[in-house]
């Protein structure tokens, strides 16, 4: 399990540096919600250390990416082109949701009484909500749209091949072989124990 997480974490780190986040969706889909949560958070942490992106925003990014992978592992069952299309739509929506929620890491601290989109303590929730929506549209909607479109296109084009590769890696990384016991032979030649012919699939 640790070898598999390390190998795919390195692969995700390389792909992440290329600017595509669709691999988080596919990794979570193949390996499950728990594995997707761990893989996406640790790979973004390593990416931040390598690229110099360490800052107060990093924990929010780690949890944001982790939940993208976790929710991908909770999607309903599907196969073939339906699965790829489902992941593409989810990847597009998660691109918007990731940016929308990540803005909460700094918007409450951007205090400017003269701004119509900054957080202003004391206002009712409805006015704060309108300000936050305007802030999101003005500052990150364009970037989020680029992320959403990229996720959708990449999953549609390469999703099938990536899913096949991840699933093959998951099968190869099953280091624990099933234990089988050989029956004791009547003449005493064989002894009960673990079958030595058992091999890792």
PDB file of C-alpha atoms in Angstrom:
ATOM      1  CA  UNK A   1       0.000   0.000   0.000  1.00  0.00           C
ATOM      2  CA  UNK A   2       2.767   2.461   0.938  1.00  0.00           C
ATOM      3  CA  UNK A   3       4.739   1.638  -2.231  1.00  0.00           C
ATOM      4  CA  UNK A   4       1.644   2.182  -4.348  1.00  0.00           C
ATOM      5  CA  UNK A   5       0.851   5.498  -2.651  1.00  0.00           C
ATOM      6  CA  UNK A   6       4.444   6.656  -3.120  1.00  0.00           C
ATOM      7  CA  UNK A   7       4.623   5.713  -6.806  1.00  0.00           C
ATOM      8  CA  UNK A   8       1.303   7.280  -7.693  1.00  0.00           C
ATOM      9  CA  UNK A   9       2.047  10.291  -5.528  1.00  0.00           C
ATOM     10  CA  UNK A  10       5.132  10.930  -7.643  1.00  0.00           C
ATOM     11  CA  UNK A  11       3.115  10.505 -10.828  1.00  0.00           C
ATOM     12  CA  UNK A  12       0.484  12.905  -9.565  1.00  0.00           C
ATOM     13  CA  UNK A  13       3.174  15.399  -8.575  1.00  0.00           C
ATOM     14  CA  UNK A  14       4.586  15.388 -12.107  1.00  0.00           C
ATOM     15  CA  UNK A  15       1.176  15.776 -13.718  1.00  0.00           C
ATOM     16  CA  UNK A  16       0.179  18.461 -11.237  1.00  0.00           C
ATOM     17  CA  UNK A  17       3.158  20.573 -12.223  1.00  0.00           C
ATOM     18  CA  UNK A  18       1.777  20.508 -15.775  1.00  0.00           C
ATOM     19  CA  UNK A  19      -1.329  22.324 -14.547  1.00  0.00           C
ATOM     20  CA  UNK A  20      -3.955  19.593 -14.888  1.00  0.00           C
ATOM     21  CA  UNK A  21      -6.052  18.526 -11.895  1.00  0.00           C
ATOM     22  CA  UNK A  22      -8.070  15.759 -13.532  1.00  0.00           C
ATOM     23  CA  UNK A  23      -5.680  13.110 -12.176  1.00  0.00           C
ATOM     24  CA  UNK A  24      -7.070  13.728  -8.692  1.00  0.00           C
ATOM     25  CA  UNK A  25     -10.512  12.677  -9.869  1.00  0.00           C
ATOM     26  CA  UNK A  26      -9.248   9.530 -11.591  1.00  0.00           C
ATOM     27  CA  UNK A  27      -7.014   8.477  -8.688  1.00  0.00           C
ATOM     28  CA  UNK A  28      -9.862   8.846  -6.212  1.00  0.00           C
ATOM     29  CA  UNK A  29     -12.195   6.969  -8.522  1.00  0.00           C
ATOM     30  CA  UNK A  30      -9.885   3.972  -8.887  1.00  0.00           C
ATOM     31  CA  UNK A  31      -8.459   3.670  -5.369  1.00  0.00           C
ATOM     32  CA  UNK A  32     -11.373   4.814  -3.266  1.00  0.00           C
ATOM     33  CA  UNK A  33     -12.251   7.818  -1.160  1.00  0.00           C
ATOM     34  CA  UNK A  34      -9.739   7.261   1.637  1.00  0.00           C
ATOM     35  CA  UNK A  35      -6.819   6.704  -0.701  1.00  0.00           C
ATOM     36  CA  UNK A  36      -7.860   9.670  -2.848  1.00  0.00           C
ATOM     37  CA  UNK A  37      -8.000  11.936   0.206  1.00  0.00           C
ATOM     38  CA  UNK A  38      -4.513  10.917   1.342  1.00  0.00           C
ATOM     39  CA  UNK A  39      -2.924  10.922  -2.100  1.00  0.00           C
ATOM     40  CA  UNK A  40      -4.204  14.336  -3.140  1.00  0.00           C
ATOM     41  CA  UNK A  41      -3.298  16.078   0.114  1.00  0.00           C
ATOM     42  CA  UNK A  42       0.226  14.657   0.278  1.00  0.00           C
ATOM     43  CA  UNK A  43       0.970  15.261  -3.402  1.00  0.00           C
ATOM     44  CA  UNK A  44      -0.071  18.910  -3.145  1.00  0.00           C
ATOM     45  CA  UNK A  45       2.086  19.283  -0.021  1.00  0.00           C
ATOM     46  CA  UNK A  46       5.100  17.886  -1.886  1.00  0.00           C
ATOM     47  CA  UNK A  47       4.338  20.059  -4.902  1.00  0.00           C
ATOM     48  CA  UNK A  48       4.243  23.185  -2.729  1.00  0.00           C
ATOM     49  CA  UNK A  49       7.606  22.346  -1.186  1.00  0.00           C
ATOM     50  CA  UNK A  50       9.241  21.789  -4.568  1.00  0.00           C
ATOM     51  CA  UNK A  51       7.742  24.799  -6.334  1.00  0.00           C
ATOM     52  CA  UNK A  52       8.022  27.242  -3.434  1.00  0.00           C
ATOM     53  CA  UNK A  53       4.268  27.547  -3.040  1.00  0.00           C
ATOM     54  CA  UNK A  54       4.285  27.295   0.743  1.00  0.00           C
ATOM     55  CA  UNK A  55       2.097  29.858   2.449  1.00  0.00           C
ATOM     56  CA  UNK A  56      -0.940  30.301   4.662  1.00  0.00           C
ATOM     57  CA  UNK A  57      -3.115  29.152   1.751  1.00  0.00           C
ATOM     58  CA  UNK A  58      -1.433  25.732   1.490  1.00  0.00           C
ATOM     59  CA  UNK A  59      -3.507  23.877   4.141  1.00  0.00           C
ATOM     60  CA  UNK A  60      -6.698  25.066   2.449  1.00  0.00           C
ATOM     61  CA  UNK A  61      -5.409  23.856  -0.911  1.00  0.00           C
ATOM     62  CA  UNK A  62      -4.427  20.514   0.590  1.00  0.00           C
ATOM     63  CA  UNK A  63      -7.872  19.930   2.085  1.00  0.00           C
ATOM     64  CA  UNK A  64      -9.594  21.223  -1.049  1.00  0.00           C
ATOM     65  CA  UNK A  65      -7.728  18.788  -3.289  1.00  0.00           C
ATOM     66  CA  UNK A  66      -8.140  16.003  -0.752  1.00  0.00           C
ATOM     67  CA  UNK A  67     -11.921  16.374  -0.758  1.00  0.00           C
ATOM     68  CA  UNK A  68     -11.952  16.387  -4.568  1.00  0.00           C
ATOM     69  CA  UNK A  69     -10.268  12.971  -4.542  1.00  0.00           C
ATOM     70  CA  UNK A  70     -12.416  11.704  -1.696  1.00  0.00           C
ATOM     71  CA  UNK A  71     -15.705  12.636  -3.355  1.00  0.00           C
ATOM     72  CA  UNK A  72     -14.534  11.065  -6.613  1.00  0.00           C
ATOM     73  CA  UNK A  73     -14.261   7.766  -4.769  1.00  0.00           C
ATOM     74  CA  UNK A  74     -17.874   8.092  -3.611  1.00  0.00           C
ATOM     75  CA  UNK A  75     -19.377   8.556  -7.068  1.00  0.00           C
ATOM     76  CA  UNK A  76     -21.898   5.922  -8.201  1.00  0.00           C
ATOM     77  CA  UNK A  77     -20.829   2.922 -10.215  1.00  0.00           C
ATOM     78  CA  UNK A  78     -20.484   3.241 -13.969  1.00  0.00           C
ATOM     79  CA  UNK A  79     -18.440   1.660 -16.734  1.00  0.00           C
ATOM     80  CA  UNK A  80     -17.102   2.543 -20.141  1.00  0.00           C
ATOM     81  CA  UNK A  81     -17.949   5.880 -21.680  1.00  0.00           C
ATOM     82  CA  UNK A  82     -20.587   6.601 -19.037  1.00  0.00           C
ATOM     83  CA  UNK A  83     -17.903   6.462 -16.363  1.00  0.00           C
ATOM     84  CA  UNK A  84     -15.600   8.776 -18.305  1.00  0.00           C
ATOM     85  CA  UNK A  85     -18.418  11.261 -18.937  1.00  0.00           C
ATOM     86  CA  UNK A  86     -19.450  11.171 -15.272  1.00  0.00           C
ATOM     87  CA  UNK A  87     -15.878  11.863 -14.163  1.00  0.00           C
ATOM     88  CA  UNK A  88     -15.522  14.656 -16.712  1.00  0.00           C
ATOM     89  CA  UNK A  89     -18.649  16.408 -15.453  1.00  0.00           C
ATOM     90  CA  UNK A  90     -17.575  15.918 -11.854  1.00  0.00           C
ATOM     91  CA  UNK A  91     -14.084  17.225 -12.628  1.00  0.00           C
ATOM     92  CA  UNK A  92     -15.568  20.332 -14.206  1.00  0.00           C
ATOM     93  CA  UNK A  93     -17.875  21.000 -11.254  1.00  0.00           C
ATOM     94  CA  UNK A  94     -15.107  20.343  -8.749  1.00  0.00           C
ATOM     95  CA  UNK A  95     -12.942  22.898 -10.539  1.00  0.00           C
ATOM     96  CA  UNK A  96     -15.520  25.592  -9.797  1.00  0.00           C
ATOM     97  CA  UNK A  97     -16.238  24.337  -6.277  1.00  0.00           C
ATOM     98  CA  UNK A  98     -12.547  24.165  -5.375  1.00  0.00           C
ATOM     99  CA  UNK A  99     -11.981  27.804  -6.285  1.00  0.00           C
ATOM    100  CA  UNK A 100     -15.244  28.943  -4.723  1.00  0.00           C
ATOM    101  CA  UNK A 101     -14.419  27.390  -1.359  1.00  0.00           C
ATOM    102  CA  UNK A 102     -10.733  28.253  -1.465  1.00  0.00           C
ATOM    103  CA  UNK A 103     -11.583  31.966  -1.591  1.00  0.00           C
ATOM    104  CA  UNK A 104     -12.905  31.611   1.939  1.00  0.00           C
ATOM    105  CA  UNK A 105      -9.302  31.212   3.108  1.00  0.00           C
ATOM    106  CA  UNK A 106      -8.610  34.929   2.623  1.00  0.00           C
ATOM    107  CA  UNK A 107     -11.849  36.772   1.772  1.00  0.00           C
ATOM    108  CA  UNK A 108     -12.881  37.295   5.451  1.00  0.00           C
ATOM    109  CA  UNK A 109      -9.517  39.002   6.027  1.00  0.00           C
ATOM    110  CA  UNK A 110      -9.739  41.384   3.068  1.00  0.00           C
ATOM    111  CA  UNK A 111     -11.300  44.218   5.046  1.00  0.00           C
ATOM    112  CA  UNK A 112     -11.956  47.350   2.994  1.00  0.00           C
ATOM    113  CA  UNK A 113     -14.889  49.585   4.012  1.00  0.00           C
ATOM    114  CA  UNK A 114     -14.768  51.330   0.630  1.00  0.00           C
ATOM    115  CA  UNK A 115     -15.093  48.115  -1.374  1.00  0.00           C
ATOM    116  CA  UNK A 116     -18.403  46.636  -2.426  1.00  0.00           C
ATOM    117  CA  UNK A 117     -17.022  43.063  -2.601  1.00  0.00           C
ATOM    118  CA  UNK A 118     -14.894  42.899   0.564  1.00  0.00           C
ATOM    119  CA  UNK A 119     -15.984  41.335   3.817  1.00  0.00           C
ATOM    120  CA  UNK A 120     -17.603  43.835   6.133  1.00  0.00           C
ATOM    121  CA  UNK A 121     -18.274  42.736   9.728  1.00  0.00           C
ATOM    122  CA  UNK A 122     -21.755  43.357  11.034  1.00  0.00           C
ATOM    123  CA  UNK A 123     -23.646  42.997   7.756  1.00  0.00           C
ATOM    124  CA  UNK A 124     -26.482  40.439   7.543  1.00  0.00           C
ATOM    125  CA  UNK A 125     -25.820  37.119   5.874  1.00  0.00           C
ATOM    126  CA  UNK A 126     -27.664  37.957   2.651  1.00  0.00           C
ATOM    127  CA  UNK A 127     -25.513  41.016   2.005  1.00  0.00           C
ATOM    128  CA  UNK A 128     -22.322  39.140   2.887  1.00  0.00           C
ATOM    129  CA  UNK A 129     -23.354  36.377   0.480  1.00  0.00           C
ATOM    130  CA  UNK A 130     -23.888  38.866  -2.336  1.00  0.00           C
ATOM    131  CA  UNK A 131     -20.506  40.423  -1.615  1.00  0.00           C
ATOM    132  CA  UNK A 132     -18.820  37.043  -1.659  1.00  0.00           C
ATOM    133  CA  UNK A 133     -20.437  36.058  -4.951  1.00  0.00           C
ATOM    134  CA  UNK A 134     -19.302  39.337  -6.494  1.00  0.00           C
ATOM    135  CA  UNK A 135     -15.817  38.798  -5.073  1.00  0.00           C
ATOM    136  CA  UNK A 136     -15.641  35.289  -6.560  1.00  0.00           C
ATOM    137  CA  UNK A 137     -16.783  36.478  -9.987  1.00  0.00           C
ATOM    138  CA  UNK A 138     -14.379  39.409  -9.991  1.00  0.00           C
ATOM    139  CA  UNK A 139     -11.274  37.631  -8.752  1.00  0.00           C
ATOM    140  CA  UNK A 140     -11.325  33.906  -9.561  1.00  0.00           C
ATOM    141  CA  UNK A 141     -14.169  32.930 -11.865  1.00  0.00           C
ATOM    142  CA  UNK A 142     -11.945  33.195 -14.931  1.00  0.00           C
ATOM    143  CA  UNK A 143      -9.273  31.003 -13.381  1.00  0.00           C
ATOM    144  CA  UNK A 144     -11.857  28.515 -12.127  1.00  0.00           C
ATOM    145  CA  UNK A 145     -13.397  28.326 -15.590  1.00  0.00           C
ATOM    146  CA  UNK A 146     -10.020  27.491 -17.067  1.00  0.00           C
ATOM    147  CA  UNK A 147      -9.553  24.756 -14.486  1.00  0.00           C
ATOM    148  CA  UNK A 148     -13.044  23.373 -15.071  1.00  0.00           C
ATOM    149  CA  UNK A 149     -12.667  23.306 -18.855  1.00  0.00           C
ATOM    150  CA  UNK A 150      -9.211  21.741 -18.624  1.00  0.00           C
ATOM    151  CA  UNK A 151     -10.464  19.037 -16.281  1.00  0.00           C
ATOM    152  CA  UNK A 152     -13.399  18.217 -18.556  1.00  0.00           C
ATOM    153  CA  UNK A 153     -11.308  18.073 -21.734  1.00  0.00           C
ATOM    154  CA  UNK A 154      -8.479  16.059 -20.183  1.00  0.00           C
ATOM    155  CA  UNK A 155     -10.807  13.483 -18.659  1.00  0.00           C
ATOM    156  CA  UNK A 156     -12.725  13.077 -21.916  1.00  0.00           C
ATOM    157  CA  UNK A 157      -9.535  12.698 -23.962  1.00  0.00           C
ATOM    158  CA  UNK A 158      -7.320  10.678 -21.651  1.00  0.00           C
ATOM    159  CA  UNK A 159      -9.642   9.462 -18.912  1.00  0.00           C
ATOM    160  CA  UNK A 160     -10.050   5.940 -20.244  1.00  0.00           C
ATOM    161  CA  UNK A 161      -6.299   5.409 -20.629  1.00  0.00           C
ATOM    162  CA  UNK A 162      -5.512   6.916 -17.215  1.00  0.00           C
ATOM    163  CA  UNK A 163      -8.150   4.798 -15.473  1.00  0.00           C
ATOM    164  CA  UNK A 164      -6.753   1.669 -17.134  1.00  0.00           C
ATOM    165  CA  UNK A 165      -3.223   2.588 -16.058  1.00  0.00           C
ATOM    166  CA  UNK A 166      -4.238   3.277 -12.457  1.00  0.00           C
ATOM    167  CA  UNK A 167      -6.208   0.034 -12.254  1.00  0.00           C
ATOM    168  CA  UNK A 168      -3.306  -1.961 -13.666  1.00  0.00           C
ATOM    169  CA  UNK A 169      -0.991  -0.349 -11.112  1.00  0.00           C
ATOM    170  CA  UNK A 170      -3.445  -1.180  -8.335  1.00  0.00           C
ATOM    171  CA  UNK A 171      -3.467  -4.847  -9.370  1.00  0.00           C
ATOM    172  CA  UNK A 172       0.328  -5.015  -9.602  1.00  0.00           C
ATOM    173  CA  UNK A 173       0.763  -3.357  -6.209  1.00  0.00           C
ATOM    174  CA  UNK A 174      -1.079  -6.046  -4.261  1.00  0.00           C
ATOM    175  CA  UNK A 175       1.990  -7.244  -2.414  1.00  0.00           C
ATOM    176  CA  UNK A 176       0.143  -9.413   0.072  1.00  0.00           C
ATOM    177  CA  UNK A 177      -0.626 -12.743  -1.538  1.00  0.00           C
ATOM    178  CA  UNK A 178      -3.656 -14.673  -0.294  1.00  0.00           C
ATOM    179  CA  UNK A 179      -2.697 -17.334   2.248  1.00  0.00           C
ATOM    180  CA  UNK A 180      -3.599 -20.921   1.390  1.00  0.00           C
ATOM    181  CA  UNK A 181      -3.019 -23.945   3.582  1.00  0.00           C
ATOM    182  CA  UNK A 182      -2.121 -27.326   2.143  1.00  0.00           C
ATOM    183  CA  UNK A 183      -3.886 -30.341   3.603  1.00  0.00           C
ATOM    184  CA  UNK A 184      -1.752 -32.903   5.485  1.00  0.00           C
ATOM    185  CA  UNK A 185      -1.107 -35.971   3.391  1.00  0.00           C
ATOM    186  CA  UNK A 186      -2.049 -39.359   4.898  1.00  0.00           C
ATOM    187  CA  UNK A 187       1.421 -40.858   4.462  1.00  0.00           C
ATOM    188  CA  UNK A 188       3.050 -38.030   6.387  1.00  0.00           C
ATOM    189  CA  UNK A 189       5.041 -36.753   3.437  1.00  0.00           C
ATOM    190  CA  UNK A 190       3.316 -33.376   3.439  1.00  0.00           C
ATOM    191  CA  UNK A 191       2.889 -31.059   6.390  1.00  0.00           C
ATOM    192  CA  UNK A 192       0.198 -28.536   7.010  1.00  0.00           C
ATOM    193  CA  UNK A 193       1.371 -25.007   6.455  1.00  0.00           C
ATOM    194  CA  UNK A 194       1.369 -22.171   4.047  1.00  0.00           C
ATOM    195  CA  UNK A 195       1.305 -23.287   0.452  1.00  0.00           C
ATOM    196  CA  UNK A 196       4.674 -22.363  -1.065  1.00  0.00           C
ATOM    197  CA  UNK A 197       3.153 -22.284  -4.539  1.00  0.00           C
ATOM    198  CA  UNK A 198       1.084 -19.224  -3.695  1.00  0.00           C
ATOM    199  CA  UNK A 199       2.304 -16.268  -5.680  1.00  0.00           C
ATOM    200  CA  UNK A 200       1.471 -12.637  -5.872  1.00  0.00           C
ATOM    201  CA  UNK A 201      -1.033 -12.051  -8.673  1.00  0.00           C
TER     202      UNK A 201
END
